[in-house]
Coordinates of C-alpha atoms in Angstrom, one line a residue:
X1 CA -25.6 0.1 2.3
X2 CA -26.8 3.5 2.7
X3 CA -23.1 5.7 3.5
X4 CA -20.7 4.1 2.0
X5 CA -17.7 3.8 0.2
X6 CA -19.8 5.0 -3.3
X7 CA -20.4 8.1 -0.9
X8 CA -17.5 8.0 0.9
X9 CA -15.7 9.9 -3.1
X10 CA -17.8 12.2 -2.5
X11 CA -16.5 14.3 0.8
X12 CA -15.5 17.5 -0.1
X13 CA -11.4 17.9 0.6
X14 CA -12.1 21.9 2.3
X15 CA -11.8 21.8 5.8
X16 CA -12.8 24.4 8.5
X17 CA -12.8 22.9 11.6
X18 CA -11.1 25.3 13.6
X19 CA -11.7 22.4 16.9
X20 CA -10.2 19.5 15.0
X21 CA -6.8 19.6 13.7
X22 CA -6.7 19.9 9.9
X23 CA -5.5 16.3 9.0
X24 CA -8.7 14.5 10.9
X25 CA -10.5 12.6 9.2
X26 CA -14.3 10.2 11.5
X27 CA -15.2 6.1 10.3
X28 CA -17.9 5.2 11.9
X29 CA -17.1 1.2 11.8
X30 CA -20.4 -0.7 12.0
X31 CA -23.6 -1.6 10.1
X32 CA -25.7 0.5 12.2
X33 CA -27.0 3.4 10.6
X34 CA -29.6 5.0 13.3
X35 CA -25.9 4.4 15.6
X36 CA -23.4 6.1 13.7
X37 CA -26.0 9.5 11.8
X38 CA -27.2 10.1 16.4
X39 CA -23.5 9.7 16.8
X40 CA -22.1 11.8 13.7
X41 CA -24.8 14.7 14.2
X42 CA -23.8 15.1 18.1
X43 CA -19.8 14.9 17.9
X44 CA -20.1 18.2 15.0
X45 CA -23.4 20.0 17.0
X46 CA -20.6 19.8 20.0
X47 CA -17.6 20.7 19.0
X48 CA -19.3 22.4 15.9
X49 CA -16.9 20.9 13.2
X50 CA -18.5 20.1 9.5
X51 CA -20.3 16.6 9.0
X52 CA -18.8 16.1 5.5
X53 CA -16.0 15.1 8.0
X54 CA -17.7 11.8 8.9
X55 CA -17.6 8.7 6.9
X56 CA -19.2 5.0 8.2
X57 CA -18.5 1.4 6.5
X58 CA -20.2 -1.5 7.0
X59 CA -17.9 -4.0 7.8
X60 CA -13.9 -4.6 7.8
X61 CA -12.9 -5.5 4.5
X62 CA -14.9 -2.4 3.4
X63 CA -12.7 0.1 6.1
X64 CA -10.2 -1.2 5.1
X65 CA -10.5 -0.5 1.2
X66 CA -11.3 2.9 2.2
X67 CA -8.1 3.0 4.7
X68 CA -6.0 2.1 1.6
X69 CA -6.9 5.2 -0.1
X70 CA -5.7 7.4 2.8
X71 CA -2.8 9.8 2.0
X72 CA 0.1 11.2 4.5
X73 CA -0.8 13.8 5.9
X74 CA -4.4 12.7 6.2
X75 CA -4.7 10.7 8.7
X76 CA -8.3 8.6 10.6
X77 CA -10.0 8.7 13.5
X78 CA -12.1 5.0 14.1
X79 CA -14.8 3.9 15.9
X80 CA -16.1 1.0 15.7
X81 CA -17.1 -2.2 18.3
X82 CA -15.1 -4.1 20.3
X83 CA -15.7 -8.0 17.7
X84 CA -14.4 -5.2 14.1
X85 CA -11.6 -3.0 16.1
X86 CA -10.2 -7.0 16.7
X87 CA -10.3 -7.9 13.7
X88 CA -9.2 -5.0 11.8
X89 CA -6.7 -3.4 14.5
X90 CA -4.2 -6.1 14.3
X91 CA -4.0 -5.0 9.9
X92 CA -3.7 -1.2 10.8
X93 CA -2.1 -1.0 13.7
X94 CA 1.6 -0.2 12.8
X95 CA 0.9 3.0 10.2
X96 CA 0.8 6.2 10.6
X97 CA -2.4 6.9 8.6
X98 CA -4.3 5.5 11.9
X99 CA -4.4 8.5 14.1
X100 CA -7.1 6.6 17.0
X101 CA -9.3 4.2 17.5
X102 CA -12.5 5.0 20.5
X103 CA -14.4 1.4 21.1
X104 CA -18.0 1.1 21.7
X105 CA -19.1 -2.1 23.9
X106 CA -21.1 -3.5 26.0
X107 CA -18.4 -5.1 27.6
X108 CA -15.6 -2.5 28.8
X109 CA -14.0 -5.4 30.3
X110 CA -13.6 -8.3 27.8
X111 CA -12.1 -5.1 24.8
X112 CA -9.4 -3.8 27.3
X113 CA -6.8 -6.0 26.8
X114 CA -7.1 -5.4 23.6
X115 CA -5.8 -0.7 24.5
X116 CA -3.6 -3.2 26.7
X117 CA -1.6 -4.6 23.2
X118 CA -2.6 -1.6 20.9
X119 CA -1.3 2.3 21.6
X120 CA -3.9 3.6 19.0
X121 CA -6.9 2.8 21.5
X122 CA -7.4 5.4 23.1
X123 CA -10.0 4.2 25.4
X124 CA -13.0 1.2 25.1
X125 CA -16.2 2.8 26.2
X126 CA -20.7 1.8 26.5
X127 CA -21.7 4.3 26.8
X128 CA -22.0 7.3 24.0
X129 CA -21.8 10.0 25.9
X130 CA -18.8 9.3 28.0
X131 CA -16.6 8.0 24.5
X132 CA -18.1 11.6 23.0
X133 CA -16.3 14.0 25.7
X134 CA -13.0 11.3 25.7
X135 CA -12.9 12.4 21.9
X136 CA -13.4 15.9 22.0
X137 CA -11.3 16.5 24.9
X138 CA -8.1 14.7 23.4
X139 CA -9.1 16.7 19.9
X140 CA -8.9 20.2 21.7
X141 CA -5.5 19.2 23.9
X142 CA -3.8 18.1 20.5
X143 CA -5.2 21.4 19.1
X144 CA -3.5 23.2 22.0
X145 CA -0.5 21.4 22.1
X146 CA -0.6 23.2 17.7
X147 CA 1.8 25.5 17.4
X148 CA -0.1 28.7 15.8
X149 CA 2.4 28.3 12.6
X150 CA 1.3 24.7 12.3
X151 CA -2.6 26.1 12.8
X152 CA -4.6 25.7 10.4
X153 CA -3.3 27.9 6.8
X154 CA -3.1 25.7 3.7
X155 CA -0.4 27.6 1.2
X156 CA -1.7 27.2 -3.1
X157 CA 0.6 24.8 -4.7
X158 CA 3.0 25.4 -7.4
X159 CA 1.7 24.2 -10.7
X160 CA 4.6 22.4 -10.2
X161 CA 2.7 20.7 -7.3
X162 CA -0.1 20.3 -9.0
X163 CA 1.5 18.4 -11.1
X164 CA 2.7 15.7 -9.0
X165 CA -0.4 15.8 -7.0
X166 CA -2.5 14.8 -10.1
X167 CA 0.3 12.1 -11.9
X168 CA 0.3 10.1 -8.1
X169 CA -1.4 7.0 -8.8
X170 CA -4.2 6.2 -6.6
X171 CA -4.1 3.3 -3.6
X172 CA -7.9 1.4 -4.5
X173 CA -8.5 -0.8 -6.9
X174 CA -9.5 0.2 -10.8
X175 CA -11.7 -1.9 -11.8
X176 CA -14.7 -1.7 -13.6
X177 CA -17.6 -1.7 -11.7
X178 CA -20.1 -1.8 -14.7
X179 CA -21.4 -5.5 -16.4
X180 CA -19.9 -5.5 -20.2
X181 CA -17.5 -2.9 -19.1
X182 CA -13.5 -3.2 -19.7
X183 CA -10.5 -2.7 -18.9
X184 CA -8.4 -3.3 -21.0
X185 CA -6.5 -5.7 -18.7
X186 CA -5.2 -3.1 -16.5
X187 CA -4.6 -4.8 -13.6
X188 CA -6.5 -3.4 -11.2
X189 CA -6.8 -4.7 -7.7
X190 CA -4.1 -2.7 -5.8
X191 CA -1.9 -3.8 -2.4
X192 CA 0.2 -2.6 -0.7
X193 CA 2.5 -4.5 1.2
X194 CA 3.1 -2.6 4.1
X195 CA -1.2 -2.9 4.9
X196 CA -1.2 -6.6 4.4
X197 CA 2.0 -7.1 6.5
X198 CA 3.2 -9.3 3.3
X199 CA 5.6 -9.9 0.8
X200 CA 3.7 -11.7 -0.7
X201 CA 0.5 -12.1 -2.6
X202 CA -2.4 -14.4 -3.8
X203 CA -2.7 -14.1 -7.9
X204 CA -6.2 -13.7 -9.1
X205 CA -6.0 -16.8 -12.2
X206 CA -3.6 -19.8 -11.1
X207 CA -0.9 -19.6 -14.6
X208 CA -2.6 -15.9 -16.0
X209 CA -2.6 -12.6 -15.0
X210 CA -0.5 -9.2 -14.4
X211 CA 1.2 -7.4 -12.3
X212 CA 2.1 -2.9 -12.6
X213 CA 5.0 -1.8 -9.7
X214 CA 4.7 1.7 -9.8
X215 CA 7.4 4.2 -8.2
X216 CA 8.1 7.7 -7.3
X217 CA 11.5 6.6 -5.5
X218 CA 13.4 4.7 -8.1
X219 CA 13.9 1.6 -6.4
X220 CA 15.6 -2.2 -7.7
X221 CA 12.5 -4.5 -7.3
X222 CA 12.8 -8.4 -7.9
X223 CA 9.1 -9.9 -8.5
X224 CA 8.1 -13.6 -8.4
X225 CA 5.2 -15.2 -10.0
X226 CA 5.6 -17.9 -8.4
X227 CA 4.0 -22.1 -7.4
X228 CA 4.8 -22.1 -3.5
X229 CA 3.2 -19.9 -1.2
X230 CA 6.8 -19.5 0.3
X231 CA 9.3 -17.0 -1.7
X232 CA 12.3 -19.7 0.6
X233 CA 11.3 -22.5 -0.8
X234 CA 14.6 -24.5 -3.3
X235 CA 11.5 -26.2 -5.3
X236 CA 9.7 -23.6 -6.1
X237 CA 8.9 -22.7 -10.0
X238 CA 9.4 -18.6 -10.4
X239 CA 9.1 -16.9 -13.1
X240 CA 11.8 -13.5 -11.9
X241 CA 12.0 -9.6 -13.2
X242 CA 14.7 -8.2 -11.6
X243 CA 14.7 -4.7 -12.1
X244 CA 17.8 -1.9 -11.2
X245 CA 19.8 0.9 -12.7
X246 CA 22.2 -1.0 -15.2
X247 CA 19.8 -4.6 -16.7
X248 CA 16.2 -5.2 -17.1
X249 CA 16.4 -9.6 -16.5
X250 CA 13.2 -11.6 -17.4
X251 CA 13.7 -15.9 -16.2
X252 CA 12.8 -18.5 -14.4
X253 CA 14.4 -20.3 -11.8
X254 CA 15.9 -22.1 -14.9
X255 CA 17.8 -19.5 -16.9
X256 CA 17.7 -16.6 -17.9
X257 CA 15.6 -15.8 -20.9
X258 CA 16.2 -12.1 -21.9
X259 CA 18.4 -9.3 -20.2
X260 CA 19.0 -5.0 -21.7
X261 CA 21.4 -3.0 -20.8
X262 CA 19.3 -1.1 -23.4
X263 CA 18.5 3.2 -21.2
X264 CA 14.6 3.6 -21.4
X265 CA 14.7 -0.8 -20.5
X266 CA 15.9 -0.8 -16.8
X267 CA 14.9 1.0 -13.6
X268 CA 14.5 5.2 -15.4
X269 CA 16.6 7.9 -12.4
X270 CA 14.6 10.1 -10.3
X271 CA 12.8 12.7 -12.6
X272 CA 10.2 13.9 -10.3
X273 CA 8.0 11.7 -12.3
X274 CA 6.0 8.3 -11.6
X275 CA 6.8 5.4 -12.8
X276 CA 5.3 2.7 -14.5
X277 CA 6.1 -1.4 -14.5
X278 CA 4.5 -4.2 -16.3
X279 CA 5.0 -8.3 -16.9
X280 CA 1.9 -9.5 -18.3
X281 CA 2.2 -14.1 -17.8
X282 CA -0.1 -16.9 -19.8
X283 CA 0.0 -20.3 -19.5
X284 CA -2.3 -20.4 -22.6
X285 CA 0.9 -19.8 -25.2
X286 CA 3.3 -20.3 -22.6
X287 CA 4.8 -16.4 -22.7
X288 CA 6.0 -13.7 -20.3
X289 CA 6.0 -10.4 -21.6
X290 CA 7.8 -7.3 -19.2
X291 CA 7.1 -3.5 -20.6
X292 CA 7.8 -0.1 -18.7
X293 CA 4.8 3.0 -18.8
X294 CA 1.3 2.0 -21.0
X295 CA 0.6 -1.6 -20.3
X296 CA -0.1 -3.1 -23.6
X297 CA 1.5 -5.4 -26.0
X298 CA 2.8 -3.0 -28.5
X299 CA 5.0 -1.6 -25.6
X300 CA 6.4 -4.6 -24.6
X301 CA 10.4 -4.7 -23.8
X302 CA 11.1 -8.3 -23.6
X303 CA 8.3 -11.1 -24.4
X304 CA 10.3 -14.9 -23.6
X305 CA 8.4 -18.3 -24.2
X306 CA 9.0 -20.6 -21.4
X307 CA 10.9 -23.7 -22.4
X308 CA 8.1 -27.0 -22.5
X309 CA 9.9 -28.6 -19.8
X310 CA 8.1 -25.4 -17.3
X311 CA 5.0 -25.4 -19.2
X312 CA 2.7 -27.6 -16.7
X313 CA 4.8 -25.4 -13.9
X314 CA 3.8 -22.2 -14.7
X315 CA 0.0 -23.1 -14.5
X316 CA 0.4 -23.4 -11.3
X317 CA 1.9 -19.8 -10.7
X318 CA 0.0 -18.6 -7.7
X319 CA 1.7 -16.4 -5.5
X320 CA 3.8 -12.5 -5.5
X321 CA 6.7 -12.5 -4.0
X322 CA 8.5 -8.6 -4.3
X323 CA 11.5 -7.4 -3.3
X324 CA 12.4 -4.1 -3.4
X325 CA 16.5 -2.9 -2.7
X326 CA 17.0 -6.8 -3.1
X327 CA 16.3 -7.5 1.1
X328 CA 13.6 -8.9 2.5
X329 CA 13.2 -7.2 5.4
X330 CA 11.5 -4.4 3.0
X331 CA 8.6 -3.4 5.0
X332 CA 11.0 -2.4 7.7
X333 CA 13.7 -1.2 5.5
X334 CA 11.9 0.9 3.6
X335 CA 8.7 1.8 5.3
X336 CA 9.5 5.7 5.2
X337 CA 9.3 5.5 1.7
X338 CA 6.3 3.2 1.0
X339 CA 4.4 5.8 0.0
X340 CA 6.1 5.9 -2.9
X341 CA 5.5 2.8 -4.5
X342 CA 1.9 1.1 -5.9
X343 CA 1.3 -2.5 -7.6
X344 CA -1.5 -3.3 -8.8
X345 CA -2.0 -7.3 -9.8
X346 CA -5.2 -8.9 -12.6
X347 CA -6.2 -11.6 -14.4
X348 CA -6.1 -11.0 -17.3
X349 CA -3.0 -11.1 -20.0
X350 CA -2.3 -7.6 -21.7
X351 CA -3.4 -7.3 -25.1
X352 CA -3.2 -4.4 -28.0
X353 CA -7.1 -2.5 -27.5
X354 CA -8.8 -1.6 -30.5
X355 CA -8.1 2.4 -31.5
X356 CA -11.5 3.1 -33.4
X357 CA -15.1 3.1 -32.1
X358 CA -17.3 2.0 -33.8
X359 CA -20.9 1.3 -34.2
X360 CA -22.9 -2.1 -32.7
X361 CA -24.6 -2.7 -35.8
X362 CA -21.2 -2.5 -37.9
X363 CA -19.5 -3.7 -35.7
X364 CA -17.9 -7.3 -36.9
X365 CA -17.0 -10.8 -35.1
X366 CA -13.6 -10.2 -36.6
X367 CA -13.1 -6.8 -35.8
X368 CA -14.3 -8.0 -31.7
X369 CA -12.2 -11.2 -31.6
X370 CA -9.3 -9.3 -33.9
X371 CA -9.3 -6.1 -31.4
X372 CA -9.8 -3.4 -34.5
X373 CA -12.5 -2.0 -33.3
X374 CA -14.3 -1.6 -29.9
X375 CA -18.0 -0.6 -29.5
X376 CA -19.0 2.3 -27.2
X377 CA -20.7 0.3 -24.7
X378 CA -17.7 -1.9 -23.7
X379 CA -16.3 2.0 -22.5
X380 CA -16.7 3.8 -19.2
X381 CA -19.4 6.0 -18.9
X382 CA -17.2 8.9 -19.5
X383 CA -16.7 7.6 -23.0
X384 CA -19.9 7.1 -23.7
X385 CA -21.0 10.5 -23.0
X386 CA -18.9 12.0 -24.9
X387 CA -19.6 9.9 -28.1
X388 CA -22.3 10.8 -27.9
X389 CA -22.4 14.0 -27.6
X390 CA -20.2 14.4 -30.7
X391 CA -21.0 11.3 -32.3
X392 CA -23.3 13.1 -34.6
X393 CA -21.5 16.7 -34.9
X394 CA -20.3 17.5 -38.7
X395 CA -18.0 20.4 -39.7
X396 CA -19.8 20.9 -43.5
X397 CA -23.3 21.8 -43.0
X398 CA -26.1 23.1 -45.0
X399 CA -26.1 27.1 -43.9
X400 CA -22.0 26.6 -44.6
X401 CA -21.1 23.7 -47.1
X402 CA -17.5 25.1 -47.2
X403 CA -16.3 25.2 -43.4
X404 CA -14.1 22.9 -44.2
X405 CA -12.4 24.8 -47.4
X406 CA -12.5 28.6 -45.7
X407 CA -10.3 27.0 -43.1
X408 CA -7.7 25.9 -45.5
X409 CA -7.9 28.5 -47.6
X410 CA -7.5 31.2 -43.8
X411 CA -4.6 28.9 -43.6
X412 CA -2.6 29.6 -46.7
X413 CA -3.5 33.2 -47.5
X414 CA -1.3 35.3 -45.6
X415 CA -4.3 37.2 -45.0
X416 CA -6.4 34.8 -43.8
X417 CA -7.0 34.7 -40.3
X418 CA -5.8 31.6 -38.9
X419 CA -2.2 31.6 -41.2
X420 CA -2.0 34.6 -38.5
X421 CA -2.7 33.0 -35.3
X422 CA -0.3 30.4 -36.2
X423 CA 2.5 32.8 -37.2
X424 CA 1.4 34.4 -33.7
X425 CA 1.3 30.4 -31.8
X426 CA 4.6 30.0 -33.3
X427 CA 7.0 29.4 -29.8
X428 CA 3.6 28.7 -27.6
X429 CA 5.5 25.3 -26.4
X430 CA 9.0 26.6 -26.5
X431 CA 11.7 27.0 -28.9
X432 CA 9.8 29.3 -31.9
X433 CA 8.2 26.7 -34.4
X434 CA 5.5 27.4 -37.1
X435 CA 5.2 23.5 -37.9
X436 CA 4.1 22.8 -33.9
X437 CA 1.0 25.2 -33.6
X438 CA -1.9 24.4 -34.9
X439 CA -5.9 26.2 -33.6
X440 CA -7.8 25.3 -31.4
X441 CA -11.2 26.6 -31.3
X442 CA -13.5 25.8 -28.4
X443 CA -17.4 25.0 -27.4
X444 CA -18.8 26.2 -24.4
X445 CA -17.5 28.0 -21.4
X446 CA -15.3 26.4 -19.0
X447 CA -17.6 24.8 -16.2
X448 CA -14.9 22.3 -13.9
X449 CA -15.9 19.3 -15.7
X450 CA -12.4 18.8 -18.4
X451 CA -9.1 20.2 -18.0
X452 CA -9.9 23.3 -20.0
X453 CA -13.1 23.5 -22.4
X454 CA -14.9 20.2 -23.0
X455 CA -15.4 20.4 -26.4
X456 CA -12.2 21.7 -28.5
X457 CA -12.5 21.9 -32.7
X458 CA -9.0 21.6 -33.9
X459 CA -7.6 22.6 -36.9
X460 CA -4.0 21.5 -38.4
X461 CA -2.5 22.9 -41.4
X462 CA -0.1 20.8 -43.7
X463 CA 2.4 18.8 -42.0
X464 CA 1.8 20.3 -38.4
X465 CA 1.5 18.6 -35.1
X466 CA 1.9 18.7 -31.7
X467 CA 4.4 18.3 -28.6
X468 CA 4.1 14.8 -27.6
X469 CA 1.4 15.6 -24.3
X470 CA -0.5 13.9 -21.6
X471 CA -4.5 14.7 -21.0
X472 CA -4.3 15.4 -16.9
X473 CA -5.8 12.9 -16.5
X474 CA -9.1 12.8 -18.5
X475 CA -11.5 10.7 -20.6
X476 CA -11.7 11.5 -23.8
X477 CA -12.8 11.3 -27.5
X478 CA -12.0 11.8 -30.9
X479 CA -13.7 11.7 -34.2
X480 CA -12.2 13.7 -37.7
X481 CA -14.6 16.0 -39.4
X482 CA -12.5 16.7 -42.7
X483 CA -8.8 15.3 -43.7
X484 CA -6.5 12.3 -41.7
X485 CA -4.6 12.9 -38.8
X486 CA -1.6 10.7 -37.8
X487 CA -2.1 9.8 -33.8
X488 CA 0.8 7.9 -32.5
X489 CA 0.9 6.9 -28.2
X490 CA 3.5 6.8 -26.6
X491 CA 4.1 4.8 -23.6
X492 CA 4.7 7.7 -21.0
X493 CA 5.5 11.4 -21.2
X494 CA 9.4 11.6 -20.6
X495 CA 12.5 13.9 -21.8
X496 CA 13.7 10.4 -23.0
X497 CA 10.0 9.4 -24.6
X498 CA 11.4 9.2 -28.8
X499 CA 13.4 6.4 -27.6
X500 CA 10.2 4.4 -28.0
X501 CA 8.5 3.0 -30.7
X502 CA 5.2 5.0 -30.7
X503 CA 2.0 2.8 -31.5
X504 CA 1.2 5.6 -34.8
X505 CA -2.3 5.2 -36.2
X506 CA -4.1 7.3 -39.1
X507 CA -7.5 8.5 -38.9
X508 CA -10.4 9.2 -41.9
X509 CA -12.3 11.7 -41.6
X510 CA -15.6 10.4 -39.3
X511 CA -13.5 7.9 -37.4
X512 CA -13.2 7.9 -33.3
X513 CA -10.9 7.7 -30.7
X514 CA -10.9 7.3 -27.4
X515 CA -8.5 7.4 -24.0
X516 CA -8.9 6.9 -21.2
X517 CA -6.9 8.3 -17.2
X518 CA -4.2 5.4 -18.0
X519 CA -4.6 4.9 -21.8
X520 CA -3.8 6.3 -24.8
X521 CA -2.5 9.3 -22.2
X522 CA -0.1 10.2 -24.2
X523 CA 0.3 11.6 -27.7
X524 CA 0.9 13.3 -30.8
X525 CA -1.2 14.3 -33.2
X526 CA -0.4 15.4 -36.6
X527 CA -1.9 16.2 -40.2
X528 CA 0.6 13.9 -42.2
X529 CA -1.0 15.5 -45.7
X530 CA 2.5 18.0 -45.6
X531 CA 0.9 18.9 -49.7
X532 CA -2.3 18.2 -48.7
X533 CA -5.9 20.4 -47.4
X534 CA -5.7 21.5 -43.7
X535 CA -7.3 18.2 -41.2
X536 CA -10.6 19.5 -38.8
X537 CA -10.7 17.8 -35.5
X538 CA -13.1 18.1 -32.8
X539 CA -11.6 16.4 -29.3
X540 CA -14.0 15.9 -25.9
X541 CA -12.7 15.1 -22.6
X542 CA -13.9 15.1 -19.3
X543 CA -13.0 14.7 -15.3
X544 CA -13.9 11.2 -14.1
X545 CA -16.1 10.6 -11.0
X546 CA -13.1 9.7 -9.1
X547 CA -10.8 12.2 -10.2
X548 CA -10.3 14.7 -7.1
X549 CA -7.7 17.1 -7.9
X550 CA -8.7 18.0 -12.0
X551 CA -5.4 19.0 -12.6
X552 CA -6.3 21.6 -15.7
X553 CA -3.4 20.9 -17.3
X554 CA -2.2 19.3 -20.5
X555 CA 1.6 18.6 -19.6
X556 CA 3.8 18.3 -22.3
X557 CA 7.6 17.9 -24.1
X558 CA 8.6 21.5 -25.1
X559 CA 9.7 21.7 -29.0
X560 CA 13.6 21.3 -27.4
X561 CA 13.1 18.3 -26.6
X562 CA 14.7 19.8 -22.8
X563 CA 11.8 20.3 -20.5
X564 CA 8.5 18.8 -20.2
X565 CA 6.7 21.9 -19.6
X566 CA 3.0 23.0 -18.8
X567 CA -0.2 24.1 -21.3
X568 CA -3.6 25.4 -20.2
X569 CA -5.5 24.3 -23.1
X570 CA -6.7 28.0 -23.3
X571 CA -9.3 29.2 -26.8
X572 CA -7.8 29.9 -29.6
X573 CA -11.8 32.0 -30.8
X574 CA -14.7 30.8 -29.8
X575 CA -16.5 28.6 -32.6
X576 CA -18.9 30.2 -32.9
X577 CA -17.4 34.1 -33.9
X578 CA -15.2 31.4 -35.9
X579 CA -17.5 30.6 -38.5
X580 CA -18.8 33.6 -38.9
X581 CA -15.4 35.2 -39.4
X582 CA -14.7 32.0 -41.9
X583 CA -18.3 33.1 -43.3
X584 CA -16.8 36.4 -43.9
X585 CA -13.3 35.7 -45.8
X586 CA -14.3 33.1 -48.0
X587 CA -18.1 35.3 -48.8
X588 CA -15.2 39.0 -49.7
X589 CA -12.4 36.0 -51.2
X590 CA -16.1 34.4 -53.5
X591 CA -16.5 38.0 -54.8
X592 CA -12.8 39.1 -55.7

């Protein structure tokens, strides 16, 4: 595919086209590259616009995937053949993201009835110049009626608005496309009930899989995993999850197995954040699990084992039925809120991925089976690149073998640079707290490829810790250079985050861990040895190719625990300058 889905993602966001409404872009749905290039070039020349507004899809399936990624107020003008329009229009004609459709075909009379049936079809044409002229006239007419105050003049987003945009989940499939790369049982197939005009969906594998519901607007929901395609079939066997503001319940159509009214188990209130709820089910173990936040077994709220009488029925579960706010009319009643919901399905059952990365030649069979460690080749490309970059990075090298000891001395000594800097940073994360500080020593320059600097050495004095924080949806690798650290991973970043039991792991010197945009993103780092030495780590980050926001802040729970704030990951000092500084301090100490 010379210009299809993989290339569409790389289009620049900025538009400088005065003759076109600022929210419009164009899709040419046809398998002819030559026709597309000719059409696009003539249009851009006639209307004096840039080519980055144009994309091409080979077939209807590609177009539907591309269209599902459009977020209002952005809209699409579709130029396509009559047959492809017939296949696509019924699923998208009612959606606000579709601006208009232009049919280019050999027989106008054959597709005129389609135009009468669907008002968004602006015309049927057998001559490309006529189509172009009509399209140009319509756009110019639309621009004439745009008031001056509404013309493109985008204001810069506030930090809060940028944080909201960065947290907004995608509307496209989130699955690894490389062989051998793991997605760690995260449901990656995007499904939009409004796009499919259906509140039911076929699942991927009979009897096992997982579903994620993401909500920006808190709305009670019911998930039914059923062995019948008809949600109203009274003979169906169903696994049922109901989540509302007062209670969460998990069971089957035969009985409720577990329920809770604990505040952080039920529907979370509106607070300007996306919340994630998940369910995972397995015919092999006859288990069903429910959780909130990152999807992994250790964040499970309910884990039930179905009665033996339901084991066979569970093997036939193949259909997902969804209700919002208890209504069978959610497509109509909640159409205005559709952008506040995301649904993802997967075929794998939840588990807890290994946190430690080890080289392929040291990974054992038990490491793999018990998820104790993962080899770097099973991580996505950004993590593999970062891992290779820092694998051989060491702190104590031949030119300064006492580097780690010099850092520890500087931390403890009142006249040390490190000690003074830590005191200076005591109120960095809210209420002054000397122990809620650490040092950020950066390598290289900020180049936009990562939040802040891509490579950061961090020094953790005994007992010191970071706030609970996120990582801008970036890929990341952490290696312990000296001492050890305690990492606590949380299911989500929220004001009530400490009500959740975190996953805790100790990383010793030389050990390496990882993060993905949707896994291990929320953590707290601490030096657990309150009577020991300063620990030192190197962290490295990279935005994914799919990341079009490049949100450069780390969001964190402040020292009071009363607000989620935004931290610009700035540098305390350049690494090489820091090394010279430590050498000077160490040499002065040695002389004395």
